[in-house]
XYZ file of C-alpha atoms in Angstrom:
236
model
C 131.354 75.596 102.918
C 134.115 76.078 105.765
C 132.336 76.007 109.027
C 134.910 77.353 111.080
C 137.756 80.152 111.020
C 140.003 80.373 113.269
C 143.244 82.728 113.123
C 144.775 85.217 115.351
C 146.567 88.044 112.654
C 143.353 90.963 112.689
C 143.832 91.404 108.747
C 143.412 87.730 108.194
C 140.212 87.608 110.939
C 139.055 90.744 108.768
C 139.392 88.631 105.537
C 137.758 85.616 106.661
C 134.675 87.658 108.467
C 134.296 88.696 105.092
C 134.715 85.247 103.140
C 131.114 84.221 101.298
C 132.220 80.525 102.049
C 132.653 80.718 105.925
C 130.271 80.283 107.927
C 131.595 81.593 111.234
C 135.107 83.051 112.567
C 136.783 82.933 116.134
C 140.180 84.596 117.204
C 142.712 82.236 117.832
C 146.008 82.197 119.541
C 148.250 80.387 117.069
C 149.841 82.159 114.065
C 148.553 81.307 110.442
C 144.729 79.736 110.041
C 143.137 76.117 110.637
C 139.851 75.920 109.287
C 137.114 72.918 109.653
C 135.603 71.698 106.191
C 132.713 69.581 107.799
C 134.327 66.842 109.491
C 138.239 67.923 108.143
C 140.390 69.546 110.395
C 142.924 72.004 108.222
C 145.829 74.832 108.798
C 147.820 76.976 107.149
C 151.236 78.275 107.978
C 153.125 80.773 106.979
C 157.444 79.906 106.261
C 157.530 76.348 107.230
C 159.294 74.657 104.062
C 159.184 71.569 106.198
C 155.275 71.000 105.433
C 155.172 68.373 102.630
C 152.779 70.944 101.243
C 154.248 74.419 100.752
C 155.591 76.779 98.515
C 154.184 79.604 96.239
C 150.579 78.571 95.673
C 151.031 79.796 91.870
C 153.744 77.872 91.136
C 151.902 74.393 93.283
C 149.985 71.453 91.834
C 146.579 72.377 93.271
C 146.139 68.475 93.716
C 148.474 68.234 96.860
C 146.836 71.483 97.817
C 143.559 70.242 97.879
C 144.015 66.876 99.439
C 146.424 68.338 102.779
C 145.671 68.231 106.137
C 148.283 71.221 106.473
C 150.090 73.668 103.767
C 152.540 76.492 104.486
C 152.488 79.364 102.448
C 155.803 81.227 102.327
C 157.158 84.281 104.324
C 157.610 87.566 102.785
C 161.184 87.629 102.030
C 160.667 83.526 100.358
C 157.264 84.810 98.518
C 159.115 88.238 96.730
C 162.592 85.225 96.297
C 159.871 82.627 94.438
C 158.325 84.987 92.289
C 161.285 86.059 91.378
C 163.462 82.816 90.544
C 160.745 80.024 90.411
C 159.874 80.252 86.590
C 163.880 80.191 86.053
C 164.544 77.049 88.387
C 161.608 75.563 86.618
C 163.357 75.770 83.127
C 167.131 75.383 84.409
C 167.919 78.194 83.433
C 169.488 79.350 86.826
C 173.504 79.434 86.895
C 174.950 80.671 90.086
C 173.613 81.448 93.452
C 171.705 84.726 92.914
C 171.115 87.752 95.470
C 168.333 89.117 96.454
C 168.286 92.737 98.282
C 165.123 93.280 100.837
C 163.992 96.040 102.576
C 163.047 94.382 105.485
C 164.639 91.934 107.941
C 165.129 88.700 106.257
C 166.165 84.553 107.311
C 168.411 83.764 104.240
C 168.000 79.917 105.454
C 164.408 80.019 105.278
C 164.652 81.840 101.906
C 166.911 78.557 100.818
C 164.101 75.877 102.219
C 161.756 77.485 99.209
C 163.888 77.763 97.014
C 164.853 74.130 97.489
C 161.493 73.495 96.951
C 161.406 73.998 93.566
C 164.650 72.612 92.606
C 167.266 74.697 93.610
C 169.729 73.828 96.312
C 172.387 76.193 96.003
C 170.830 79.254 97.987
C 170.755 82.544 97.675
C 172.383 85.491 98.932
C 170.049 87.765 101.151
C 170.912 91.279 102.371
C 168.189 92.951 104.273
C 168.346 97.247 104.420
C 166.063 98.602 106.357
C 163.463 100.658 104.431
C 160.377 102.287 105.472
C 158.015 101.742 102.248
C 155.421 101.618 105.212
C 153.141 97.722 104.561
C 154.756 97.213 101.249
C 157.453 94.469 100.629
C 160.134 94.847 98.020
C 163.161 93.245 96.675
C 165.678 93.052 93.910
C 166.958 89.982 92.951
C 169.764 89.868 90.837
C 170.316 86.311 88.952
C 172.848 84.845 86.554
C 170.730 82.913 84.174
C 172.110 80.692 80.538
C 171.354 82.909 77.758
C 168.147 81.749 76.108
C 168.091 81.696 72.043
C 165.229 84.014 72.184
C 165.097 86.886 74.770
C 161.325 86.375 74.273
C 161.453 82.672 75.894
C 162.206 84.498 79.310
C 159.059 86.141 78.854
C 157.075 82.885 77.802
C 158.145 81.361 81.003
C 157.002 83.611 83.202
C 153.928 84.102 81.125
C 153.455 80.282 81.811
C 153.608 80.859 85.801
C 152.011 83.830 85.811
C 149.585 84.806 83.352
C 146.482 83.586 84.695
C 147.267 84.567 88.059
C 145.245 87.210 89.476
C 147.923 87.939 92.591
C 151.358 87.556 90.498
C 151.291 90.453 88.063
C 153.735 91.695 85.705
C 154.236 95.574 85.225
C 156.780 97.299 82.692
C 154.996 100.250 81.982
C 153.991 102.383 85.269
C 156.421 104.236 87.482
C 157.485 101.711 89.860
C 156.480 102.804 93.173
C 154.692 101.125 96.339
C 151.175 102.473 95.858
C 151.104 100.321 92.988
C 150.642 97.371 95.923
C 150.199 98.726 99.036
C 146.822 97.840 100.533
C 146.375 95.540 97.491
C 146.385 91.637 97.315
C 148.697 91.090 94.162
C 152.113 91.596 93.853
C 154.269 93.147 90.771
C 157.333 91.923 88.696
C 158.871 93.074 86.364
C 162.675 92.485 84.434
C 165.591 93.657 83.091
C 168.761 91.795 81.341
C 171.708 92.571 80.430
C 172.544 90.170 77.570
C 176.012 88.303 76.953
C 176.900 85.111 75.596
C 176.887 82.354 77.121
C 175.235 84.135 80.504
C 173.208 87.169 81.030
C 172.601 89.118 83.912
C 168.647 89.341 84.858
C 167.143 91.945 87.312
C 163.893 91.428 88.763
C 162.250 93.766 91.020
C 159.131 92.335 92.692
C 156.687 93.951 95.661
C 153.774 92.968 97.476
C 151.860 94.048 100.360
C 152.820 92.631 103.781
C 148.944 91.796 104.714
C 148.288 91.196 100.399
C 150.532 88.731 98.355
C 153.429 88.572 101.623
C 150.564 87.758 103.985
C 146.646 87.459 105.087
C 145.489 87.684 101.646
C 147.755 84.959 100.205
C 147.093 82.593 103.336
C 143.179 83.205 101.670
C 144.258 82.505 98.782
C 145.820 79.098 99.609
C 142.355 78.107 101.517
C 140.764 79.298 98.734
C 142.619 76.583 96.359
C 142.887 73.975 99.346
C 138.369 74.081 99.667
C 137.622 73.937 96.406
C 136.413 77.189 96.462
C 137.070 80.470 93.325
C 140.528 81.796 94.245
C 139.534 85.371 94.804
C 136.809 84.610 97.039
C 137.257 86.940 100.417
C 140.078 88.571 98.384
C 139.229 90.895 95.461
């Protein structure tokens, strides 16, 4: 049981006064959440890639997670940019810087610091255009990636990240279109290559709520794995 909740963002408050495992919430004046776990003092920040502890929670070892004092969850612009990319830094497949196009303002350096995270330290190209797709997040991220012997390996990969994630979902088949997130705590993927030999162009488009998977609900989430406690508790 979490004793205390404190956080100052009214979405995350609204979470947390809604949370089975907390026992009582106070506004604070500090972005992100700490949180007390009996004697354990705890926070969570959001775009610090400084924290020993941060990064995409789906693509963390929950170990780290569970044993921090402190963990930063990503910002919106990093979160959409990990989705994306993570499963392909993961296998090496990543070949040249890739770029990824935002609709909302975006720090290309921060975007880097996650990205460096999980293994890649040649950047990324970030243009921000600003479009109103009211709370929802999106992005298209455009990567050169080594042409895998099976097109169906790119799909196992991000099966392997994804698949038993309840907040990173894959969607090929609706039309793609912001009420598929907006108000929602997941966000949606979903891919397109264009095949040559010996490197293929892959599109990713990717979206998520600014208070669901860019926001509150993922800052949950990552308390959620960090106490021990279900990860859609106070979410879904």
């Amino acid at each position: 049981m979490i004793e205390r909740a404190e956080a100052s963002d009214p979405r995350l408050l609204a979470l947390l006064r809604n949370h089975p495992r907390v026992s009582a919430v106070q506004e604070g004046r500090t972005p992100g959440l700490s949180f007390q776990q009996g004697p354990w003092s705890r926070s969570i920040f959001e775009g610090d890639a400084a924290l020993e502890v941060s990064g995409l929670v789906e693509l963390m070892d929950n170990n780290p997670l569970v044993c921090a004092d402190a963990a930063s969850v990503p910002d919106p612009a990093s979160t959409l940019a990990l989705i994306a990319l993570g499963p392909l830094i993961r296998a090496g497949l990543l070949h040249e810087r890739p770029t990824l196009m935002i609709n909302v303002e975006a720090d290309e350096t921060q975007v880097d610091a996650f990205l460096a995270r999980e293994g890649w330290r040649e950047g990324a190209t970030v243009s921000s255009e600003s479009l109103d797709f009211g709370s929802v997040v999106a992005a298209t991220v455009m990567a050169e990636v080594r042409t895998p012997k099976r097109l169906e390996d790119l799909d196992d990969l991000y099966e392997e990240c994804y698949g038993r994630s309840f907040f990173v979902r894959r969607d090929e088949m609706a039309d793609w279109d912001v009420s598929l997130v907006q108000g929602k705590p997941h966000a949606l993927y979903r891919m397109r290559i264009a095949v040559e030999d010996p490197v293929s162009l892959l599109t990713i488009q990717v979206m998520a709520d600014r208070d669901g998977k860019c926001g509150a609900a993922q800052i949950v989430h990552c308390m959620n794995v960090m106490a021990g406690f279900e990860e859609t508790f106070g979410i879904a």
